[in-house]
Coordinates of C-alpha atoms and ligand atoms in Angstrom, one line a residue:
X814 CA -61.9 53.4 -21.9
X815 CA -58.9 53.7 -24.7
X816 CA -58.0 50.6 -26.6
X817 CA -54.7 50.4 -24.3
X818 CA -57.0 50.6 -21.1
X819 CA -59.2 47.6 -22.1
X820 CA -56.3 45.4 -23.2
X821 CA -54.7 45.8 -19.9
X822 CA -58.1 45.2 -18.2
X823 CA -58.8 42.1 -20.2
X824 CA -54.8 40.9 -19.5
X825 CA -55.8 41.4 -16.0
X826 CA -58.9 39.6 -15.8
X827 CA -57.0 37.2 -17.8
X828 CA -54.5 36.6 -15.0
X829 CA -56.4 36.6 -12.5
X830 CA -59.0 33.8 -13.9
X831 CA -55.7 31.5 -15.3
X832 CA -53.8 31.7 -12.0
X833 CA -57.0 30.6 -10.0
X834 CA -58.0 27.9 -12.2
X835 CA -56.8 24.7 -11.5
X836 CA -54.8 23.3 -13.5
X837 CA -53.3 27.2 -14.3
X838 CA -53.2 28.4 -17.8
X839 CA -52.3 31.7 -19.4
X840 CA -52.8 32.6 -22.9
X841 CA -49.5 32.6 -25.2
X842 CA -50.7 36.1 -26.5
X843 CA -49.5 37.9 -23.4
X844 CA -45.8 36.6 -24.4
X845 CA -45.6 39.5 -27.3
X846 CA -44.3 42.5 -25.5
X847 CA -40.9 44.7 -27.7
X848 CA -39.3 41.5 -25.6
X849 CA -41.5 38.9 -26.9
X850 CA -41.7 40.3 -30.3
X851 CA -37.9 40.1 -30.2
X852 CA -37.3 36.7 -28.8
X853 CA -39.8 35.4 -31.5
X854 CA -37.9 36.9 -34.1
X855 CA -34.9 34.7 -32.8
X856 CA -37.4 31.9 -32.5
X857 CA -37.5 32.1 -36.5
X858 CA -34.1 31.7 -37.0
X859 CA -33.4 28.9 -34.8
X860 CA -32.1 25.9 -36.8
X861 CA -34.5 23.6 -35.2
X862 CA -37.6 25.8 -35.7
X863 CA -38.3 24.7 -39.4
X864 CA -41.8 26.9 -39.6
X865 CA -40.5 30.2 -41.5
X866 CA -37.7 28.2 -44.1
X867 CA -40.4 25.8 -45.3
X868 CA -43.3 28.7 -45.7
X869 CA -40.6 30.7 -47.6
X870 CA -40.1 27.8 -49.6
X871 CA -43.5 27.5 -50.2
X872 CA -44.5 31.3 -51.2
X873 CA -41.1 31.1 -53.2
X874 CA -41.7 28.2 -55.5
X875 CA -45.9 29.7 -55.8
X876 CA -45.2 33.4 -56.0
X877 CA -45.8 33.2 -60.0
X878 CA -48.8 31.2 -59.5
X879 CA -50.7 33.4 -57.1
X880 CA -49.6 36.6 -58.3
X881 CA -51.2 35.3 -61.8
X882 CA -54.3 35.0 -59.9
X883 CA -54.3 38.5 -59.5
X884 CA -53.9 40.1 -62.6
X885 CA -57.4 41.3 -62.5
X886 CA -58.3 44.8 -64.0
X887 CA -58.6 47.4 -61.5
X888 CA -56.1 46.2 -59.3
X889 CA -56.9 43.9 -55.7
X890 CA -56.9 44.4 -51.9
X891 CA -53.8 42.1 -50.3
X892 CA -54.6 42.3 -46.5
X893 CA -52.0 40.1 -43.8
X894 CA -53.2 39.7 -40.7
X895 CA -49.9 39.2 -38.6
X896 CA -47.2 40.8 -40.8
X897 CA -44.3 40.4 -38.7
X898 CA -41.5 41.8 -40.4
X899 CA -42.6 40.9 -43.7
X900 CA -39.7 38.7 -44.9
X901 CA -41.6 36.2 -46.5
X902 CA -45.1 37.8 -47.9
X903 CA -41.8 40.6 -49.9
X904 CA -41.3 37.0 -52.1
X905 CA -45.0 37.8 -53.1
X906 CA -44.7 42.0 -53.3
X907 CA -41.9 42.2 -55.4
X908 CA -43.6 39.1 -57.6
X909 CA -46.9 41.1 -57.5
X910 CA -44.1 44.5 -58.5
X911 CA -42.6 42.6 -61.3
X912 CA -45.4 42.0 -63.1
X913 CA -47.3 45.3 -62.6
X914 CA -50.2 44.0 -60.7
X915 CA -51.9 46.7 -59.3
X916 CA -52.9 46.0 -55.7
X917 CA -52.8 47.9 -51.6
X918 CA -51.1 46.0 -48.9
X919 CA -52.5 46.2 -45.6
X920 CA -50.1 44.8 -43.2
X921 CA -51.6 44.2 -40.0
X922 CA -50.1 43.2 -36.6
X923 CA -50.2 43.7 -32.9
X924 CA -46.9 45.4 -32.6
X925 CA -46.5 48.7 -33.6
X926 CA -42.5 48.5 -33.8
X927 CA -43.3 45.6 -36.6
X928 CA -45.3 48.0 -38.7
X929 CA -43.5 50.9 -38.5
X930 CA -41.1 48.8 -39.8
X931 CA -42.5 47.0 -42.5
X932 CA -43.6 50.4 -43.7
X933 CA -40.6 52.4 -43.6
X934 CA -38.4 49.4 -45.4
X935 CA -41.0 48.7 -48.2
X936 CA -41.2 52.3 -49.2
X937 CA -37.4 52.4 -49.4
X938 CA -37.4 49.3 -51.7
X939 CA -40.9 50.2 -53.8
X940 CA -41.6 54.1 -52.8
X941 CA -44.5 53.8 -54.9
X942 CA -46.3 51.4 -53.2
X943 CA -49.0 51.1 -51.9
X944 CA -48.7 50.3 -48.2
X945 CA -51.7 51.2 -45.2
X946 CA -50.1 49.6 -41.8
X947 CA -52.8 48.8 -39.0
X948 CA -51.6 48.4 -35.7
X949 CA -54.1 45.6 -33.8
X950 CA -54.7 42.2 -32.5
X951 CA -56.4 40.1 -35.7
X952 CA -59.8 39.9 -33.5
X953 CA -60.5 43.5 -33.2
X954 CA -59.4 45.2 -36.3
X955 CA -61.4 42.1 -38.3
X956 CA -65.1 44.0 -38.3
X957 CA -62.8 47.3 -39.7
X958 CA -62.2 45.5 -42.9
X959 CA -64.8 45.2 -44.1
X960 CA -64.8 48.7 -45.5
X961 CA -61.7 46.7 -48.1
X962 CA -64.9 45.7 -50.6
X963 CA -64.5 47.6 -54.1
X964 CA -62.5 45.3 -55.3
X965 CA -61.2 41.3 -55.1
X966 CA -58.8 40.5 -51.8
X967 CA -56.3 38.1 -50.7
X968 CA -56.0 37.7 -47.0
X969 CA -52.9 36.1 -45.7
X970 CA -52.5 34.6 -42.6
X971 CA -48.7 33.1 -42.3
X972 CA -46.9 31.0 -39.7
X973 CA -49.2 28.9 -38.2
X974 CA -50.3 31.2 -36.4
X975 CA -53.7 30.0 -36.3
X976 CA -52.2 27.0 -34.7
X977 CA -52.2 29.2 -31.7
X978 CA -56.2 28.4 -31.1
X979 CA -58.0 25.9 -29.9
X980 CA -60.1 24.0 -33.0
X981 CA -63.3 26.1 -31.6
X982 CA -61.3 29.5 -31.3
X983 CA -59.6 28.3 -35.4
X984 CA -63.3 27.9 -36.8
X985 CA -64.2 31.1 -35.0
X986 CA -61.6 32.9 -36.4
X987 CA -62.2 31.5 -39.8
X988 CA -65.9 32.1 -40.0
X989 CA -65.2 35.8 -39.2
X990 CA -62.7 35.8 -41.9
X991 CA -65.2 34.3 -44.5
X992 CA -68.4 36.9 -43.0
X993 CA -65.4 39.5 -44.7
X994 CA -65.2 37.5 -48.0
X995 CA -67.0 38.3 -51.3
X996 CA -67.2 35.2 -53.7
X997 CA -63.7 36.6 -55.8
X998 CA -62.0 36.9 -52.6
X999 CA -59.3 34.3 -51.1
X1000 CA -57.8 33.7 -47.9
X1001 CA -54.1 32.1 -47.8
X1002 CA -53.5 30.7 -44.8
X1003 CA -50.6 28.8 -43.1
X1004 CA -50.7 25.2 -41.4
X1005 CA -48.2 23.2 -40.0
X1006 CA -48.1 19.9 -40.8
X1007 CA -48.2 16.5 -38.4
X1008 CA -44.9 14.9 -38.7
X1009 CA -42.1 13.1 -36.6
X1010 CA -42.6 14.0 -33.2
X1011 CA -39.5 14.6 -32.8
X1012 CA -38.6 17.2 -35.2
X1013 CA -42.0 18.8 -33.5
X1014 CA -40.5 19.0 -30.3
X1015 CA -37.4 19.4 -31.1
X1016 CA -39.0 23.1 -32.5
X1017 CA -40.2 23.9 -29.6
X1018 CA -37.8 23.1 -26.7
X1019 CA -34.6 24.4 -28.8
X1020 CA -31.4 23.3 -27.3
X1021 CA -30.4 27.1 -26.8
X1022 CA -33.0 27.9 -24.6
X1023 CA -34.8 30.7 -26.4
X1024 CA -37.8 29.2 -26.7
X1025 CA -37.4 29.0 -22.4
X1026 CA -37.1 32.6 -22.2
X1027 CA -39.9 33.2 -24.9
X1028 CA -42.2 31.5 -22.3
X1029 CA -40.7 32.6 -19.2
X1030 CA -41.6 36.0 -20.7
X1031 CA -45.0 35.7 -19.9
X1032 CA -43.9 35.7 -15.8
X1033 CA -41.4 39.0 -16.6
X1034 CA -44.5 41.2 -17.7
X1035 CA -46.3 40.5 -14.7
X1036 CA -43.8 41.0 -12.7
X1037 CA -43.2 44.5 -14.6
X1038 CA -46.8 45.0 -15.2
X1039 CA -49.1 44.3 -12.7
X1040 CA -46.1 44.5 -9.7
X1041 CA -45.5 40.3 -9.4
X1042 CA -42.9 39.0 -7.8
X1043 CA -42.5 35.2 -9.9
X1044 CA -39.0 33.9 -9.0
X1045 CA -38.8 33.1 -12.9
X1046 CA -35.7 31.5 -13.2
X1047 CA -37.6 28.7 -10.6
X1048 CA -39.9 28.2 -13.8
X1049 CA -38.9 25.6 -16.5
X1050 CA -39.7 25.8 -20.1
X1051 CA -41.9 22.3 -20.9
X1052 CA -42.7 20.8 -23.9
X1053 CA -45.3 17.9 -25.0
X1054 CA -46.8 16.9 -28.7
X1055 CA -49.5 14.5 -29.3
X1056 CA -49.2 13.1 -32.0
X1057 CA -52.7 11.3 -31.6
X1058 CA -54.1 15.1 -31.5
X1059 CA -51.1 16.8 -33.3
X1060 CA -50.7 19.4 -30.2
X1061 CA -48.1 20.8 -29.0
X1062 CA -48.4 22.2 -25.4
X1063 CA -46.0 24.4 -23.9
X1064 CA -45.5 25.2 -20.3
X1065 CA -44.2 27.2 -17.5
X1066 CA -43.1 24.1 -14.6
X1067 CA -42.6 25.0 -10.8
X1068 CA -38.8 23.5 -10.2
X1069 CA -40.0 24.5 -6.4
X1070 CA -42.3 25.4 -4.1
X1071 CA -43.4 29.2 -4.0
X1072 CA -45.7 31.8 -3.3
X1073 CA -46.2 34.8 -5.7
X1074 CA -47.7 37.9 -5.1
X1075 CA -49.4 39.8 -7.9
X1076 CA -49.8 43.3 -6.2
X1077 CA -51.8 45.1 -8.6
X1078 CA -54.7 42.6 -9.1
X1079 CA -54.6 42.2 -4.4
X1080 CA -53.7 38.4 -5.3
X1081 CA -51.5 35.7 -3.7
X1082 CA -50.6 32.4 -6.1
X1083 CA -49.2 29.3 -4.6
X1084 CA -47.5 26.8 -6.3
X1085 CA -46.5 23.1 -5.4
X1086 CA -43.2 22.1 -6.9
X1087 CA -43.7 20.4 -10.4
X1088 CA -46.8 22.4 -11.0
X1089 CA -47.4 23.7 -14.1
X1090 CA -48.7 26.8 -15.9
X1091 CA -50.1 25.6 -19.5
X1092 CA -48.8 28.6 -21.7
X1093 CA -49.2 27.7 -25.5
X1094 CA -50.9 25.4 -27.5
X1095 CA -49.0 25.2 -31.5
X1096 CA -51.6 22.8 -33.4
X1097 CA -50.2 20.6 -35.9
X1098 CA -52.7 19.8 -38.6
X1099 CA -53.4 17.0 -41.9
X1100 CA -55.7 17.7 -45.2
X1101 CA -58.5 15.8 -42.9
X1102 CA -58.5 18.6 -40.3
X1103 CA -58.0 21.5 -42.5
X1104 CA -60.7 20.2 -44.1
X1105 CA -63.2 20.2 -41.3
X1106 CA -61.7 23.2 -39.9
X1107 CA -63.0 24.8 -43.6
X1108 CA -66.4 23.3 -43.6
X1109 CA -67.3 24.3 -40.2
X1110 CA -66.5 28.1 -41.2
X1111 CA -67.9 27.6 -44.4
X1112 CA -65.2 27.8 -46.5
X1113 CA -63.8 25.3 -49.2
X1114 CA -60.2 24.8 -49.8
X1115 CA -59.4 25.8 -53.2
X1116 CA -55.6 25.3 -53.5
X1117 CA -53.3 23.0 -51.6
X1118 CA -48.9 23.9 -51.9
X1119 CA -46.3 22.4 -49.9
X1120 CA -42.2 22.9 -49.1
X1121 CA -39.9 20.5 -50.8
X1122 CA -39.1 18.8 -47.3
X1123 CA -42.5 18.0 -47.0
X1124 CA -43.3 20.2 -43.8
X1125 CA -45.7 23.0 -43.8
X1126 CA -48.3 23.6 -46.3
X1127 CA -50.3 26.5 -47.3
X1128 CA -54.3 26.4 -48.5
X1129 CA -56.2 29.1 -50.3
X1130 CA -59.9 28.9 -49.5
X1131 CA -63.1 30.6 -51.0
X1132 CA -66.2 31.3 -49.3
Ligands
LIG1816 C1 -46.5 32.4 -33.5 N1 -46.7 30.9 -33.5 C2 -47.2 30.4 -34.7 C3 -45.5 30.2 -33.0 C4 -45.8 28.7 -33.0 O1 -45.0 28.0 -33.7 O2 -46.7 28.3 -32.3 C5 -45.1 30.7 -31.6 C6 -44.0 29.9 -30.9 N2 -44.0 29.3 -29.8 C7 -42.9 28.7 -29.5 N3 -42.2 28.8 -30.6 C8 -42.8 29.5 -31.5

């Protein structure tokens, strides 16, 4: 089976296991399609989604700091899972540029488009360096990095996007990073912070609706995909934070009554008006949990920074 083949089989068995569950769920990293990828990108420059300004803050206001950290003879790995287009880790680049630090980047994200990208407008800017794109969700390209161990590494993992996984799922995803992690190497991750609820929700049910059609995008692939016929627009965008937990779920709600059929996987899906589909979880942290998070994967946070508004802060951790 190619690597395309068993994503769409796992997506499948996804599907078929979230939509016969009750309550339904499906997991937010189906939304990323060239559609998703884009609506995302809009996401990020919402006014109300504060995420991206405050971690550009952050790396702007620290770039001296941690490229001084790497001003080690013989140069360093920097590896980002999630890349994205880039715009905030090029702070660090052309800070790591300026002051001659020799070092590889080694963007890596699910979408192709984004990489191809990132490449093609960091060579224009720096044609000298040193840029190896990986195309790949975080999970499977994790074990191939390991071959990154001649020399010291940052790994950077912006956005939050570990907020995207349940506190088992985070500490999983953290203990593979640190089975990858000599004792020079660091990891730089991004967590958003608890806060006023409302500026939390306010992030994630935008008064443009983008953050709807992010969602609703999840219902457009399988009705392009797997041959679904989901009256989407019937679907509203739903958002709840807790700020007992510091999660934010989204969801897909049922305005009314319908049944779907998913032709490909031979299934039929009912739905009762004002049922849901949970879609996304976007965990908000504190020190405390960051902390524990750490331990469990057996890593120690080394370095704490944070944006002038007091948002979003960023940890470096050692193994
Ligand atoms: C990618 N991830 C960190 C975003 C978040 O904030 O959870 C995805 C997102 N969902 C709705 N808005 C943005």
């Amino acid at each position: 089976m190619t690597k395309q083949e068993s994503f769409i089989q796992e997506f499948k068995d996804h599907v078929r296991e979230g939509l016969t569950s009750y309550p339904k769920y499906l997991s937010s990293k189906y939304i990323y399609d060239d559609r998703g990828d884009e609506l995302f990108q809009q996401i990020m420059n919402l006014p109300e989604y504060y995420l991206t300004n405050a971690e550009y803050n952050i790396i702007d206001k620290y770039k001296k700091d941690i490229s001084s950290k790497f001003e080690v003879n013989g140069g360093f790995d920097l590896i980002e899972l999630g890349a994205g287009d880039g715009k905030k880790t090029k702070l660090l680049l052309e800070q790591l540029h300026k002051d001659q630090v020799e070092f590889t980047y080694i963007p890596i994200d699910i979408s192709k488009h984004s990489i191809d990208e990132l490449t093609k407008s960091l060579k224009k800017k720096w044609p000298e360096m040193d840029v190896q794109g990986e195309q790949g969700l975080y999970f499977n390209v994790l074990k191939d990095l390991a071959r990154y161990n001649k020399r010291p590494k940052l790994i950077l993992v912006l956005g939050s996007n570990i907020g995207n996984l349940k506190h088992p799922e985070a500490i999983d995803f953290l203990n593979q990073i640190r089975e990858l992690m000599s004792p020079q190497d660091s990891l730089f991750m991004g967590f958003d912070q608890k806060k006023d609820p409302i500026v939390i929700q306010n992030a994630y049910a935008d008064k443009t609706g983008v953050t709807q059609e992010f969602n609703r995008n999840l219902l457009h692939r399988l009705n392009k995909e797997m041959s679904a016929d989901f009256p989407v627009n019937d679907f509203d965008h739903w958002e709840s934070y807790d700020p007992e937990t510091g999660t934010a779920k989204s969801f897909l709600l049922a305005t009314e009554p319908c049944k779907v059929h998913i032709k490909d996987l031979d299934l039929k899906v009912e739905f009762k008006k004002w049922e849901t589909i949970h879609t996304e979880v976007s965990q908000k942290y504190d020190d405390e949990v960051v902390d524990w998070l750490a331990s469990e994967a057996g890593l120690e946070i080394s370095s704490i920074y944070e944006d002038d508004q007091k948002l979003f802060k960023n940890y470096t951790f050692t193994s």
